[in-house]
CSV table of C-alpha atoms in Angstrom, one decimal:
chain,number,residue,atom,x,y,z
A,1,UNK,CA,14.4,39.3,-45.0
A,2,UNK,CA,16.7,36.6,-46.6
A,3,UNK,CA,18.6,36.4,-43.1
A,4,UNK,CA,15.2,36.2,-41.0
A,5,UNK,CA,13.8,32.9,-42.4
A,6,UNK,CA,16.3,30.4,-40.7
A,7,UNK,CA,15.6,31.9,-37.3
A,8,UNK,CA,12.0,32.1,-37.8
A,9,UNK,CA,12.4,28.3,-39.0
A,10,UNK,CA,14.5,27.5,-36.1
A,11,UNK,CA,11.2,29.3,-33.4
A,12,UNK,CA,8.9,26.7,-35.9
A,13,UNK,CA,10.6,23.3,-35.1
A,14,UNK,CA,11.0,24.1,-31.8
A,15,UNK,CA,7.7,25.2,-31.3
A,16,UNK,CA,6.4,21.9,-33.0
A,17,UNK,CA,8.6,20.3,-30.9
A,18,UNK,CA,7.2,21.7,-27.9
A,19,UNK,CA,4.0,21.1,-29.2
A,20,UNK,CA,4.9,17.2,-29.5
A,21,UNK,CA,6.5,16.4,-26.1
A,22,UNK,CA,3.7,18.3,-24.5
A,23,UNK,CA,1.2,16.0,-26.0
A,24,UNK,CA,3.3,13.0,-25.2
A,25,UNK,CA,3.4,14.0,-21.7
A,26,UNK,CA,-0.4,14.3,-21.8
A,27,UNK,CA,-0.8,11.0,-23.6
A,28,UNK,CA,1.0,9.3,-20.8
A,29,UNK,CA,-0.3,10.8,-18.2
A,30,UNK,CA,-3.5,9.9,-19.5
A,31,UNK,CA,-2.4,5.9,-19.8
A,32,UNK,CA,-1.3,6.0,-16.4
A,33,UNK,CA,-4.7,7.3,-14.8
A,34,UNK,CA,-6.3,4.9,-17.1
A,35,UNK,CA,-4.4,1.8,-15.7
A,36,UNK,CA,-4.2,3.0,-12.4
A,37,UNK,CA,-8.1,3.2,-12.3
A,38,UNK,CA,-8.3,-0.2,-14.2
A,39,UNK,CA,-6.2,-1.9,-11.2
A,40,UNK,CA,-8.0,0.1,-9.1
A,41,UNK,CA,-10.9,-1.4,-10.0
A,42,UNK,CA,-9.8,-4.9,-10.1
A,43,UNK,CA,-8.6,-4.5,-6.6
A,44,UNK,CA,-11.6,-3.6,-5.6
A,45,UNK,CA,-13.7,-6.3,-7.3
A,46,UNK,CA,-11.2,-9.1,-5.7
A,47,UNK,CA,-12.3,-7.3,-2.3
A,48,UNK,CA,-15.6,-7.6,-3.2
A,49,UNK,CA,-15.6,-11.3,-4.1
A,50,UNK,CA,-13.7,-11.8,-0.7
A,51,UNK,CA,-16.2,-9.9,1.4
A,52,UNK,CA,-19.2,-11.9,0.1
A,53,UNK,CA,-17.9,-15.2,0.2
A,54,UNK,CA,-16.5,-14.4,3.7
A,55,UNK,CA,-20.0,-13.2,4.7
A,56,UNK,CA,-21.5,-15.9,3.2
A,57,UNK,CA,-19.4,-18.7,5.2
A,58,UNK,CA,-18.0,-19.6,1.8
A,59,UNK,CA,-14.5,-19.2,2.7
A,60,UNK,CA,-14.1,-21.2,6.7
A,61,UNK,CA,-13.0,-24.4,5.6
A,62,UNK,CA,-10.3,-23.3,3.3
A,63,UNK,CA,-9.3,-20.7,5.7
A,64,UNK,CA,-9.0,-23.3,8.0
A,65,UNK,CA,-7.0,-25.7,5.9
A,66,UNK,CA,-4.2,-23.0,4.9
A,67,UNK,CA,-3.3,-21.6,8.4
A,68,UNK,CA,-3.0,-25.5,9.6
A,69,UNK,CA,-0.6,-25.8,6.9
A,70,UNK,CA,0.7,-23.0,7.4
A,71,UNK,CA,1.2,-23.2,11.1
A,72,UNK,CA,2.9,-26.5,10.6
A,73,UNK,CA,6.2,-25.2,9.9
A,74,UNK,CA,7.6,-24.5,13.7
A,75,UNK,CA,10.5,-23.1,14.0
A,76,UNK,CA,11.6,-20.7,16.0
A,77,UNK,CA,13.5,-18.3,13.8
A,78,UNK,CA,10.2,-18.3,11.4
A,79,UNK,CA,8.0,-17.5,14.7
A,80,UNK,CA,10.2,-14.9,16.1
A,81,UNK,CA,10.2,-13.2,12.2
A,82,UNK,CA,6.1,-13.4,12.3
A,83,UNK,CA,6.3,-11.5,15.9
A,84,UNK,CA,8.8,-8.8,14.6
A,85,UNK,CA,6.6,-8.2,11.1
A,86,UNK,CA,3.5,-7.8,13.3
A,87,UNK,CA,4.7,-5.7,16.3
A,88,UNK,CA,4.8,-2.4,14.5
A,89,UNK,CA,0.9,-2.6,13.8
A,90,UNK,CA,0.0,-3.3,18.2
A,91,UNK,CA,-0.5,-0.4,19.5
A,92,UNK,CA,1.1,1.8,21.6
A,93,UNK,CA,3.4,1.7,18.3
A,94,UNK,CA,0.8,1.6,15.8
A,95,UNK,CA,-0.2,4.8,17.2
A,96,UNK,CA,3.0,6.1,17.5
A,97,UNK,CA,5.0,4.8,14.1
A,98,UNK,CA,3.0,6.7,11.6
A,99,UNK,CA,3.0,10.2,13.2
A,100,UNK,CA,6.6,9.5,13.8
A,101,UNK,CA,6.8,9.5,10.2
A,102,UNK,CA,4.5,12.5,8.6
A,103,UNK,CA,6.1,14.8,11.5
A,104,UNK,CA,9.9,13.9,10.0
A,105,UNK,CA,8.3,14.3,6.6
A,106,UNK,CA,7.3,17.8,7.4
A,107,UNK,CA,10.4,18.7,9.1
A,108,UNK,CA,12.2,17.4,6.0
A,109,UNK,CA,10.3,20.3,4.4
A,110,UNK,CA,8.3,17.5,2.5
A,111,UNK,CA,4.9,18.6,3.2
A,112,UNK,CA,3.0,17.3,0.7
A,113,UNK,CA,4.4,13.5,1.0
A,114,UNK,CA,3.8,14.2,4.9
A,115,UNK,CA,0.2,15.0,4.5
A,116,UNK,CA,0.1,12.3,1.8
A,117,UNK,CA,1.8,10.1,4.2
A,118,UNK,CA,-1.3,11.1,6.6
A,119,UNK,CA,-3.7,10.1,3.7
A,120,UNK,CA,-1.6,6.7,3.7
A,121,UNK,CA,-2.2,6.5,7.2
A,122,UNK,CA,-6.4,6.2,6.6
A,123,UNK,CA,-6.2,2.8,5.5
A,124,UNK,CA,-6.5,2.2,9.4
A,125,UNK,CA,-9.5,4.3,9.6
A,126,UNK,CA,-11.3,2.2,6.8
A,127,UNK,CA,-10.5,-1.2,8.8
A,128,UNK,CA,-12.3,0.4,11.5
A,129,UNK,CA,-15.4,0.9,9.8
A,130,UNK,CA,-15.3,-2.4,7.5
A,131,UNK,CA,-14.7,-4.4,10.8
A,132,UNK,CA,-17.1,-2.4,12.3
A,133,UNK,CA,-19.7,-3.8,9.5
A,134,UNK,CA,-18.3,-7.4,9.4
A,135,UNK,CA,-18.2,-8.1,12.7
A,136,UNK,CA,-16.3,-11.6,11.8
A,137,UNK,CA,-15.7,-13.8,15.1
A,138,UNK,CA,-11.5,-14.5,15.1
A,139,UNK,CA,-9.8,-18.2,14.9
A,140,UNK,CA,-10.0,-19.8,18.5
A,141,UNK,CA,-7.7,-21.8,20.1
A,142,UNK,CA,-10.1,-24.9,19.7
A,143,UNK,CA,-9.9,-24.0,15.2
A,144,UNK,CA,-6.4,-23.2,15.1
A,145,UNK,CA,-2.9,-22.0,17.1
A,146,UNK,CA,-3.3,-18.6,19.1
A,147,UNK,CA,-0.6,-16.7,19.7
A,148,UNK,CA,-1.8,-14.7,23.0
A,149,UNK,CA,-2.1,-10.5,22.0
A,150,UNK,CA,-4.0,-7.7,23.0
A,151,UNK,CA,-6.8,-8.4,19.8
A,152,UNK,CA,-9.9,-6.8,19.2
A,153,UNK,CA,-12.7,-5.9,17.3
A,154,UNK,CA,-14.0,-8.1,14.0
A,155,UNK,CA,-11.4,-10.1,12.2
A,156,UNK,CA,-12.3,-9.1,8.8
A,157,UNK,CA,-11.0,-7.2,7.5
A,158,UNK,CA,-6.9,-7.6,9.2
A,159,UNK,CA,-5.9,-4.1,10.5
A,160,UNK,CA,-2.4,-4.6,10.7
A,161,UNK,CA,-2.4,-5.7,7.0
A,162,UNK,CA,-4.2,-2.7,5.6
A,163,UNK,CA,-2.5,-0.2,7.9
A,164,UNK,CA,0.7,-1.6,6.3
A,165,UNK,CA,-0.5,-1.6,2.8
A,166,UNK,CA,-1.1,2.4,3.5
A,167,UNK,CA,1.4,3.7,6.0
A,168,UNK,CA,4.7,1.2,5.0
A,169,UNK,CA,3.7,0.9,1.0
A,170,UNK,CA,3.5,4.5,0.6
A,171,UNK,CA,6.3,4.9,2.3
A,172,UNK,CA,8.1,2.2,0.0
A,173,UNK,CA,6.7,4.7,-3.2
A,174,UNK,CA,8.1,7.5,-1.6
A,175,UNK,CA,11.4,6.2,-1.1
A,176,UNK,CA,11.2,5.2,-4.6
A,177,UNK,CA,10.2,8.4,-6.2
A,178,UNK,CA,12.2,10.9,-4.0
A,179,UNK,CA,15.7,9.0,-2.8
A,180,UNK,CA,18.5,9.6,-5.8
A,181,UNK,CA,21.5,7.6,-4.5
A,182,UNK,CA,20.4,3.4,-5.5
A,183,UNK,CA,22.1,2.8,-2.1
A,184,UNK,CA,19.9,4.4,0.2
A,185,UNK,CA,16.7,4.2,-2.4
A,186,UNK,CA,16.8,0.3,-3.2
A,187,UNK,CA,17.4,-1.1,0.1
A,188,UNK,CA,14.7,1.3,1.7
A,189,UNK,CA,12.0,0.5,-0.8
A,190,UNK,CA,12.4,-3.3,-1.0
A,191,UNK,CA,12.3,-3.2,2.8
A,192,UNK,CA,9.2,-1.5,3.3
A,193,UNK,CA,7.8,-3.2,0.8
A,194,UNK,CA,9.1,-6.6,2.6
A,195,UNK,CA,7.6,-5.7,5.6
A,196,UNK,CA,3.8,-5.3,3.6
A,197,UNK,CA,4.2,-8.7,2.3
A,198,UNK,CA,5.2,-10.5,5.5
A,199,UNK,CA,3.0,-8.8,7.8
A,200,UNK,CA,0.1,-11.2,5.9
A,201,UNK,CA,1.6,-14.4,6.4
A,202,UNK,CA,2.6,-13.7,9.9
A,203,UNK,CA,-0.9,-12.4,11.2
A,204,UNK,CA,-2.0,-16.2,9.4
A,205,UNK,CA,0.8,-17.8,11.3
A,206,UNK,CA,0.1,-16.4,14.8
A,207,UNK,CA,-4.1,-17.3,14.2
A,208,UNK,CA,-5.2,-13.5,14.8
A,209,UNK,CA,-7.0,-13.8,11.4
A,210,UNK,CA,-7.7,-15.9,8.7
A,211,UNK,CA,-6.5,-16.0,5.4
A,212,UNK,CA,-9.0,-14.4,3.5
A,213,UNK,CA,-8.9,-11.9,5.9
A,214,UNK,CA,-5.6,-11.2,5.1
A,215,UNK,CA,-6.4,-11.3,1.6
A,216,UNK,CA,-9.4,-8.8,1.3
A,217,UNK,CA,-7.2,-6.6,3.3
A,218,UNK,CA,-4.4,-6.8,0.8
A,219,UNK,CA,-6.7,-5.9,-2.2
A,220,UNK,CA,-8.7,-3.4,-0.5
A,221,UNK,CA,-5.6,-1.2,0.9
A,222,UNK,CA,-3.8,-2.1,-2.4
A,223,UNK,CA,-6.7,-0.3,-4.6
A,224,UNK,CA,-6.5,2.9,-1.9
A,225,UNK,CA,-2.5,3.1,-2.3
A,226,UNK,CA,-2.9,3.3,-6.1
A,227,UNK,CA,-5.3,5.4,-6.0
A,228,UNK,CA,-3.8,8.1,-3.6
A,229,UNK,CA,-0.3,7.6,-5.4
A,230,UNK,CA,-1.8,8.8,-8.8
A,231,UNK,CA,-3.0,11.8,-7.1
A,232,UNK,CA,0.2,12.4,-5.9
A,233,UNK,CA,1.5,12.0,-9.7
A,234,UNK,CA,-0.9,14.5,-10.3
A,235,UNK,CA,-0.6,17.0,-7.8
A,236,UNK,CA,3.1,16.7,-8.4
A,237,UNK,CA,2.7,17.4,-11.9
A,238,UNK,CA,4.5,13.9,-12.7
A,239,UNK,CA,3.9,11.7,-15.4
């Protein structure tokens, strides 16, 4: 009996210790959700503040004001860098990018980040109906500079700015979470997340919106893409 007690003392700490890292995990896991839904909901409320001023004509003379300034800087390396961040999000591309993407995803044999990547992909949906509701007239040539494009449809809120925030910011988390070598996973992330924050400035700079358009857009795909990636966490079984 003598013998026993050290290896039944041994199964005890272990056990306890088990017992403690499993509720750390939980703990955690729990903080995350927590601050994903309070950014979440920040997000949201900064869209909300947006929309209503917007639909209140609160926001035209400011929006005015910063794409003037911000149309002032011509040059033609900065213009032909607005027209690159923004021709992924014109279709036929738009339409033919993000499929691209969830169809390598599944023949990676990453299915759930493909149909995740396909969740990503609603953000464009959700422009469709908020623009659909809005209905906000774009800048004209008379307000501001207009670079000529195939534009439609309300300018609030931008879709080329929430379609990024889903399809390209996901795919910057996804880069993050699943590429091991810093070589490939850096560079990859910090350039799809480069192409999220420029496409903003560039629909300002080439007048197809206005910048709280751009803005709304920003906060509304940016509450969506936290969201869906804390479901991922979840249905990955990640802390």
């Amino acid at each position: 009996m003598a013998q026993d007690a050290p290896v039944q003392h041994r199964f005890d700490i272990k056990a306890t210790s088990d017992s403690h890292f499993a509720w750390m995990r939980t703990r955690l896991s729990l903080e995350r959700t927590l601050m994903s839904w309070v950014r979440t909901g920040a997000a949201l409320i900064g869209f909300g503040v947006l929309f209503t001023a917007v639909r209140a004509r609160r926001s035209d003379a400011i929006d005015v004001a910063i794409t003037l300034q911000l149309q002032a800087r011509q040059h033609k390396s900065l213009a032909a860098a607005m027209e690159v961040a923004s021709w992924p999000g014109f279709p036929p591309q738009s339409r033919v990018i993000p499929p691209l993407i969830i169809a390598t995803l599944f023949a990676m044999r990453m299915r759930t980040e493909a149909t995740f990547q396909l969740l990503a992909w609603g953000t464009a949906g959700i422009s469709t109906i908020v623009k659909g509701f809005v209905q906000r007239p774009r800048p004209l040539p008379e307000q501001v500079r207009v670079v000529l494009a195939p534009l439609g449809g309300s300018s609030f809120p931008s879709g080329h700015v929430l379609t990024y925030v889903g399809t390209y910011g996901w795919l910057a988390f996804l880069c993050y979470s699943t590429i091991r070598p810093p070589l490939l996973r850096w560079p990859l992330s910090i350039g799809f997340l480069g192409l999220v924050g420029f496409v903003g400035p560039s629909r300002i700079y080439q007048g197809h919106h206005w910048p709280s358009d751009v803005a709304a857009s920003y906060l509304l795909g940016l509450s969506y893409l936290i969201g869906l990636m804390a479901l991922y966490r979840r249905v990955r079984g990640r802390i």
